[in-house]
Short mmCIF file of C-alpha atoms and ligand atoms in Angstrom, two decimals:
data_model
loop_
_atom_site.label_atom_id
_atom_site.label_comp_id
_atom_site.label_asym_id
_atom_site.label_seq_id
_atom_site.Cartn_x
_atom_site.Cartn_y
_atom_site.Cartn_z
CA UNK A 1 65.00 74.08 -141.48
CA UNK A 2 63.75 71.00 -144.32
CA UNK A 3 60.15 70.19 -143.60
CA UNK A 4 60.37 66.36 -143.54
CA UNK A 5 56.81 64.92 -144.29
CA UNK A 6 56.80 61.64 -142.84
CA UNK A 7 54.35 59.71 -145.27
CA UNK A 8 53.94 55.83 -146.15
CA UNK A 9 55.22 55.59 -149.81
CA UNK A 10 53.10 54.43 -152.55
CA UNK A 11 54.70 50.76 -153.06
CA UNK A 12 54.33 50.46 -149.26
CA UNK A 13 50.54 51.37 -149.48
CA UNK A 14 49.93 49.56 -152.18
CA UNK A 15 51.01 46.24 -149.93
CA UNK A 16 48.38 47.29 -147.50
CA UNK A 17 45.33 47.18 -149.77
CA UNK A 18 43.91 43.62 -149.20
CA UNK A 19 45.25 41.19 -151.76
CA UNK A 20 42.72 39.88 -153.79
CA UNK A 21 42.62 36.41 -154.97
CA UNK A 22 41.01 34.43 -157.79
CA UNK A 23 39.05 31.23 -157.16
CA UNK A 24 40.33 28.41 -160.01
CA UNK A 25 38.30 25.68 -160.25
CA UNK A 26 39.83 21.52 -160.23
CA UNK A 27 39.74 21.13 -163.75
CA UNK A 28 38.32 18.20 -164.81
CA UNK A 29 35.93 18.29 -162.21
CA UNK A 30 32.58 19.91 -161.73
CA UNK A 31 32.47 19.97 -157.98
CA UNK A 32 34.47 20.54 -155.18
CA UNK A 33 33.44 18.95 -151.52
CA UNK A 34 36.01 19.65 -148.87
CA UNK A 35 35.54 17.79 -145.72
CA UNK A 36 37.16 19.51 -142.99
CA UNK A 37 37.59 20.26 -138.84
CA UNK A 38 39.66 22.60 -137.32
CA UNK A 39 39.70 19.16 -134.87
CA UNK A 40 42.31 16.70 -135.50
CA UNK A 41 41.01 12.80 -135.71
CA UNK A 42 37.74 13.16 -135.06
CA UNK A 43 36.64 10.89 -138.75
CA UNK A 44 37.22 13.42 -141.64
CA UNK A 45 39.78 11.07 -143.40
CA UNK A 46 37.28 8.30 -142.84
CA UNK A 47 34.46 10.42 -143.55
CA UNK A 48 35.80 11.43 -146.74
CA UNK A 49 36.63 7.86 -148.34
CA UNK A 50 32.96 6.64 -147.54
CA UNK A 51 31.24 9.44 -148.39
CA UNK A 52 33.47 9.81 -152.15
CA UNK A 53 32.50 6.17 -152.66
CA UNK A 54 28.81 6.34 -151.41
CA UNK A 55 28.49 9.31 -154.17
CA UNK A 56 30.15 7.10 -156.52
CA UNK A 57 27.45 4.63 -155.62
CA UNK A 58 24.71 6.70 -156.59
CA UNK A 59 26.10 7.14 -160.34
CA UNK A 60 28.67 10.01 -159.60
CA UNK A 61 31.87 10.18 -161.69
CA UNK A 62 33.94 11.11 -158.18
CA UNK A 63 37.64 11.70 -157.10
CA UNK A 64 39.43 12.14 -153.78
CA UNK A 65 42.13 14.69 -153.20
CA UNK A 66 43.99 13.97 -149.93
CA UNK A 67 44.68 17.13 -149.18
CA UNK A 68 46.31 16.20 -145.75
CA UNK A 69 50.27 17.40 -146.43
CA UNK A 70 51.74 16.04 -143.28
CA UNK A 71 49.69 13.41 -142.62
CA UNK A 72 48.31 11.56 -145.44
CA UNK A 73 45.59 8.36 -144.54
CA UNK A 74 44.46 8.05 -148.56
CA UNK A 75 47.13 5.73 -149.37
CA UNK A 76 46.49 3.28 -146.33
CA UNK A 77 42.57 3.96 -146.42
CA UNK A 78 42.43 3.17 -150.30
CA UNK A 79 45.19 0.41 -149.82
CA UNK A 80 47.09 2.18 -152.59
CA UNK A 81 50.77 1.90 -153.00
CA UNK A 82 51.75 2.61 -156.15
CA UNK A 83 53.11 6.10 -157.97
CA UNK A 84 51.37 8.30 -160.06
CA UNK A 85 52.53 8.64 -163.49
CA UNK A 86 52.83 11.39 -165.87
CA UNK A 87 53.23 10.81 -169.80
CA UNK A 88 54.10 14.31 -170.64
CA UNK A 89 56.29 15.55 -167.28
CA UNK A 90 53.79 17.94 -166.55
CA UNK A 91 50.24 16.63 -165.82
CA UNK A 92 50.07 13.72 -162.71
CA UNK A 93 47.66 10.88 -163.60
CA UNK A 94 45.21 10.32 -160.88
CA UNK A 95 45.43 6.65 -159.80
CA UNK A 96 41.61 4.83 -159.84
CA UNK A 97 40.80 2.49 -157.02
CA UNK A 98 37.45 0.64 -156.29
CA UNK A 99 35.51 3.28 -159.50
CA UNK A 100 37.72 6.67 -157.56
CA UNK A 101 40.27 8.61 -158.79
CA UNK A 102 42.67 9.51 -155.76
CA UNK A 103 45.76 11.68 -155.46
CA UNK A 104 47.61 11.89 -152.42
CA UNK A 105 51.35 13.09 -151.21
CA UNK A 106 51.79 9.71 -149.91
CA UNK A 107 52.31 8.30 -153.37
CA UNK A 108 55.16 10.20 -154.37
CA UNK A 109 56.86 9.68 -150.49
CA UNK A 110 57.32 6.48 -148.45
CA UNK A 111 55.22 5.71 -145.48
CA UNK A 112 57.13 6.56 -142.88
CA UNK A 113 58.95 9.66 -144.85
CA UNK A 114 58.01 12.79 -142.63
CA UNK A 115 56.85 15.90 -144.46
CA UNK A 116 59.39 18.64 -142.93
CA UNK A 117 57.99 21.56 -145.17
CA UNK A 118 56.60 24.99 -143.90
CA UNK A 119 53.69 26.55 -145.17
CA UNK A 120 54.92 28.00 -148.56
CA UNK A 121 55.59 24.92 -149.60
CA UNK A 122 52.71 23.09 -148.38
CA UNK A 123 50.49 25.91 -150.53
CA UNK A 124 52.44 24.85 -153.83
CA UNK A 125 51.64 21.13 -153.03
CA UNK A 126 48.01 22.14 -153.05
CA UNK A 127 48.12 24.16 -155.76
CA UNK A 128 50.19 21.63 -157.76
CA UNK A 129 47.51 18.82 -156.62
CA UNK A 130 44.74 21.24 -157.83
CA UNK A 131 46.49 22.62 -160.99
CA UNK A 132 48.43 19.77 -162.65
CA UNK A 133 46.16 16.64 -161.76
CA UNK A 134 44.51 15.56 -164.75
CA UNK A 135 41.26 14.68 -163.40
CA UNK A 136 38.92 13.19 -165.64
CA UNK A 137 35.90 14.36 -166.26
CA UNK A 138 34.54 14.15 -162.59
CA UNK A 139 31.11 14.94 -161.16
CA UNK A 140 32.37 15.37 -157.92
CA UNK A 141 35.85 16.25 -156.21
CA UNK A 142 35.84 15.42 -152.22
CA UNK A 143 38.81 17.16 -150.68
CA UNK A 144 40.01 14.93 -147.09
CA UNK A 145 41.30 18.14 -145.25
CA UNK A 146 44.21 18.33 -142.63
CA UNK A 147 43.01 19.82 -139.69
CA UNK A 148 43.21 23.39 -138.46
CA UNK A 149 42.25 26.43 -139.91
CA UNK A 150 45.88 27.14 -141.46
CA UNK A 151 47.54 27.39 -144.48
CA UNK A 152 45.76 24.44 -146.64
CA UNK A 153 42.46 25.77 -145.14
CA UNK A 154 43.01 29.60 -146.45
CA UNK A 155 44.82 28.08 -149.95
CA UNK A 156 41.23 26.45 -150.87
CA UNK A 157 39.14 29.34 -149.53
CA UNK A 158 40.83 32.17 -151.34
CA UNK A 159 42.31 30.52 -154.73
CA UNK A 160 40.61 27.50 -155.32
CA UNK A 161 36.46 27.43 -156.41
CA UNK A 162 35.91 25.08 -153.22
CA UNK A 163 31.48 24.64 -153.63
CA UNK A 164 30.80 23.54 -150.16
CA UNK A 165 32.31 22.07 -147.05
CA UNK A 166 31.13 19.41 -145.02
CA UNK A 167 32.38 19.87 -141.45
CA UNK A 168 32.63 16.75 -139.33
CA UNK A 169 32.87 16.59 -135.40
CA UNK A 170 32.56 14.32 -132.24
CA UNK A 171 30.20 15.72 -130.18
CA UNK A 172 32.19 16.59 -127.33
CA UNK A 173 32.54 19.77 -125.57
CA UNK A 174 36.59 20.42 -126.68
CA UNK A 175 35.58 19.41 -130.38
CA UNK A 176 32.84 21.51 -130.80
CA UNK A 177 35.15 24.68 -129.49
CA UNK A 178 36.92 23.74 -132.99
CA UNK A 179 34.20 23.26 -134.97
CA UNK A 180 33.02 26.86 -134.65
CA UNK A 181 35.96 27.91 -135.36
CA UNK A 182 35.85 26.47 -138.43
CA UNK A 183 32.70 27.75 -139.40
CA UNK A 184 33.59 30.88 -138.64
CA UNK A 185 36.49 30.90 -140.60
CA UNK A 186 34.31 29.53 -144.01
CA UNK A 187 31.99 31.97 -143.49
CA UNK A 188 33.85 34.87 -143.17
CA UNK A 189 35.85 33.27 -146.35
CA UNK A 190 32.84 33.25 -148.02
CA UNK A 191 32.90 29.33 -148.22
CA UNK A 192 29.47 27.57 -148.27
CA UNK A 193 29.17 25.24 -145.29
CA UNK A 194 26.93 22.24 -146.77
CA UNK A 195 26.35 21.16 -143.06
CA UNK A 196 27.70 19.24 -140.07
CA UNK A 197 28.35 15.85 -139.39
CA UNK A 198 28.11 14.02 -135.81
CA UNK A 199 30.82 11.21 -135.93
CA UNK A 200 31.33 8.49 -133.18
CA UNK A 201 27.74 10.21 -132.08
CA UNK A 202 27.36 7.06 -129.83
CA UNK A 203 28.46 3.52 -129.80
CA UNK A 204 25.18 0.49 -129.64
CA UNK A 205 25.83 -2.31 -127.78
CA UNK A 206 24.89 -5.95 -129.31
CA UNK A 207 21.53 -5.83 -127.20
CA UNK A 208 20.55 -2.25 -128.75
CA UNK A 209 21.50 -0.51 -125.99
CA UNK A 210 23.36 3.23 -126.97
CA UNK A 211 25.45 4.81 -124.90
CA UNK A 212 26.77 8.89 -125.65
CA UNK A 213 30.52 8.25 -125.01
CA UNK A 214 31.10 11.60 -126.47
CA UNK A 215 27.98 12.94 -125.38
CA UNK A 216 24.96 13.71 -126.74
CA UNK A 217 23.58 16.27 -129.66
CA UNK A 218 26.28 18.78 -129.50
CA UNK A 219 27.27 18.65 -133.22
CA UNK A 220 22.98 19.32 -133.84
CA UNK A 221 23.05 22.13 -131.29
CA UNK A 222 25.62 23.98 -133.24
CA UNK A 223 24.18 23.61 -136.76
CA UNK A 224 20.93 25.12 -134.89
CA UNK A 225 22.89 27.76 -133.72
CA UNK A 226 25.19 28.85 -136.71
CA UNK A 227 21.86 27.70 -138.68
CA UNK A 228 23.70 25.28 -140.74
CA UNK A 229 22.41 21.92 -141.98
CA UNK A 230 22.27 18.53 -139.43
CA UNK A 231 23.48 15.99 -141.94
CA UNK A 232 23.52 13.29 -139.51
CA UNK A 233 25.11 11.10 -136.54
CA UNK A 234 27.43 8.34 -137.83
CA UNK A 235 27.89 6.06 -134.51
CA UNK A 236 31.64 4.34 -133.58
CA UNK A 237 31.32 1.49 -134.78
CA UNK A 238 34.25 -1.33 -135.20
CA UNK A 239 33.28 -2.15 -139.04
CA UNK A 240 34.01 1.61 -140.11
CA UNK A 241 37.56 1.60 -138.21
CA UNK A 242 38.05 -2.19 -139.14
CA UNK A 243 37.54 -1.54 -142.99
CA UNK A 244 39.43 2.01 -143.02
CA UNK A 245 42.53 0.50 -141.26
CA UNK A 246 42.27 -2.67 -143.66
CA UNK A 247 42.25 -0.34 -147.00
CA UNK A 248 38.59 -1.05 -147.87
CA UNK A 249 36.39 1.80 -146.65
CA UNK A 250 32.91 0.14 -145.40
CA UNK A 251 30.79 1.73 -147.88
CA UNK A 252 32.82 -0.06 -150.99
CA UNK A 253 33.18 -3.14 -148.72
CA UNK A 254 29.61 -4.06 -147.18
CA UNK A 255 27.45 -1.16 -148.80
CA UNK A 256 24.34 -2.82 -147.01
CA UNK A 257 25.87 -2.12 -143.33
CA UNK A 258 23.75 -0.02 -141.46
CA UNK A 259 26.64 2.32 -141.29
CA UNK A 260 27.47 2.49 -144.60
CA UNK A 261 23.38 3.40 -145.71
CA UNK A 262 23.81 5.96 -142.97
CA UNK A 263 26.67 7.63 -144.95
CA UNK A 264 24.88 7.00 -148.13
CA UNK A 265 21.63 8.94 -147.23
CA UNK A 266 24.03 11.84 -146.37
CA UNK A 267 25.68 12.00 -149.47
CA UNK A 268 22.02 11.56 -151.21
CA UNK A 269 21.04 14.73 -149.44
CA UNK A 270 24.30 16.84 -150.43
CA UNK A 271 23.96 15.66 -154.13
CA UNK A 272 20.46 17.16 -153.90
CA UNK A 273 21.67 20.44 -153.54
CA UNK A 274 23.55 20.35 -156.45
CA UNK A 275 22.16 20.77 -159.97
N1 LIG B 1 32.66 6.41 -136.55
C1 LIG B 1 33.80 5.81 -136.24
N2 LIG B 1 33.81 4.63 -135.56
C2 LIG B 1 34.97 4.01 -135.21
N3 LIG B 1 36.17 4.50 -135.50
C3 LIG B 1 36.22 5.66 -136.20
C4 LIG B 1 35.06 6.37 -136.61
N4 LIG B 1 35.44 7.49 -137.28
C5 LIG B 1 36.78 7.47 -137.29
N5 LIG B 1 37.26 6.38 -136.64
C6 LIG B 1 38.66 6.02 -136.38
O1 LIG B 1 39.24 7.11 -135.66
C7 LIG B 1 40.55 7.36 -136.09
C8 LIG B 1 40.69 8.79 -136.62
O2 LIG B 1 39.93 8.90 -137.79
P1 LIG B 1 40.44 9.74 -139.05
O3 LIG B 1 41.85 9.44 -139.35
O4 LIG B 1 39.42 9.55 -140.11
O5 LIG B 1 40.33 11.21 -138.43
P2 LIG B 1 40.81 12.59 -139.04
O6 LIG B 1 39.87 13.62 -138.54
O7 LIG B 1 40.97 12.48 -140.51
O8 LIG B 1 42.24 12.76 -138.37
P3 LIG B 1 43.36 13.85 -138.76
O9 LIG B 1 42.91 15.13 -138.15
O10 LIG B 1 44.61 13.30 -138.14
O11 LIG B 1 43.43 13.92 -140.27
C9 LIG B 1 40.86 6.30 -137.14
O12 LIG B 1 41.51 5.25 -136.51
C10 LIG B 1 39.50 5.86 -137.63
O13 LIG B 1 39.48 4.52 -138.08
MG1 LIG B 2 42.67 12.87 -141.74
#
């Protein structure tokens, strides 16, 4: 009787060795900031405009990439409604507003449109958005990430030259579940985390008085823990949702807010640790 060796064959095998991946940087940009949460609404969008335009207030050449597929806030955030253009068919012309070049899938769909794609074609969004932009000449690229630690998350950690990651979180118990999470996943990516972020930390009354809505420290206790960097608290604050919702992120629209020189200092400190 045959012998039959049962054996994996050699194409088969050669699917099993881990795929490896190369990291392209955002041309035309030096940089790349991605501001992410595995939590869903807990600032990042609103981080990201303020802090893009508080590095553009210290002298940075700076662009934002909404990276948010299904749910886009750059458009309304950056009161932007216009399309991107393209003089040779191929490259996509960033469109500048308030000194920033932007790029988001809400300029090429209506409002309202919803983004029915699954993940393939979420990944060739991002790649198009990071491959066929022609960003010019930027310092600094700040990434508003969807949240989750899914496909847009793994398309920037494995094929794109991301340089650090802010991660932003309320401090409350079910956020900060996500948030390690999160920086779990960029570490075992091989991501640098920048540091952490504590937003709606606490909301001050007229009279001074602050109260921990969210409660208190949690987003510091887990930097301490992962040993990641404490950026800062950002507190709720009506101005920051006021301006966001009205198309004019606070730090562009009263940079002497106590708010906005809160998100200033922060992007002060991450500019330091670049060269
Ligand atoms: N510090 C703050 N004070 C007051 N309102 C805030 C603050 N941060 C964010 N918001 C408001 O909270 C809501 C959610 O914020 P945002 O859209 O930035 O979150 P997100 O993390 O980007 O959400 P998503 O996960 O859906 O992308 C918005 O209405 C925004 O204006
Ligand atoms: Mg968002």
């Amino acid at each position: 009787m045959d012998k039959k060796t049962v054996g994996l064959s050699e194409t088969f095998k050669g699917n099993m060795t881990p795929k490896s991946f190369t990291k392209n940087p955002i041309k035309g940009t030096k940089f790349t900031i991605a501001i992410s949460s595995a939590k869903g609404g807990v600032g990042k969008s609103t981080f990201a405009m303020n802090f893009a335009l508080a590095l553009k207030s210290t002298g940075s050449k700076v662009g934002i990439l909404d990276a948010d597929i299904y749910g886009p806030s750059l458009p309304k955030m950056m009161s932007i409604n216009k399309k991107p253009e393209s003089k040779d068919g191929k490259g996509l012309i960033p469109i500048e507003q308030y000194g920033v070049q932007c790029m988001s899938i809400g300029f090429l769909v209506d409002e309202t449109t919803p983004m029915i794609w699954r993940g393939p074609m979420v990944t060739s969004a991002i790649k198009t958005f990071t491959q066929k932009v022609l960003w010019n000449d930027l310092d600094f690229i700040v990434i508003d990430m969807p949240p989750g630690t899914g496909d847009t998350q793994l398309t920037f950690a494995q094929e794109i030259k991301v340089d650090g990651v802010i991660i932003v979180s309320t401090p409350q118990e079910i956020a900060l579940l996500d948030v390690k999470r999160g920086i779990r996943m960029f570490d075992k990516l091989k991501v640098p985390i920048l540091g952490l972020v504590d937003n709606m930390s606490f909301f001050e009354t007229d009279d001074g008085k602050n109260y921990n809505i969210f409660g208190e420290g949690g987003v510091e206790k887990v930097a301490i823990n992962y040993k990641k960097e404490f950026l800062g608290k950002i507190p709720i604050n009506i101005d920051l949702r006021v301006a966001a919702d009205t198309g004019k992120p606070l730090v562009e629209k009263n940079p002497d807010h106590k708010v906005s020189k809160i998100i200033v200092e922060i992007a002060k400190k991450i500019k330091r640790s670049f060269p």
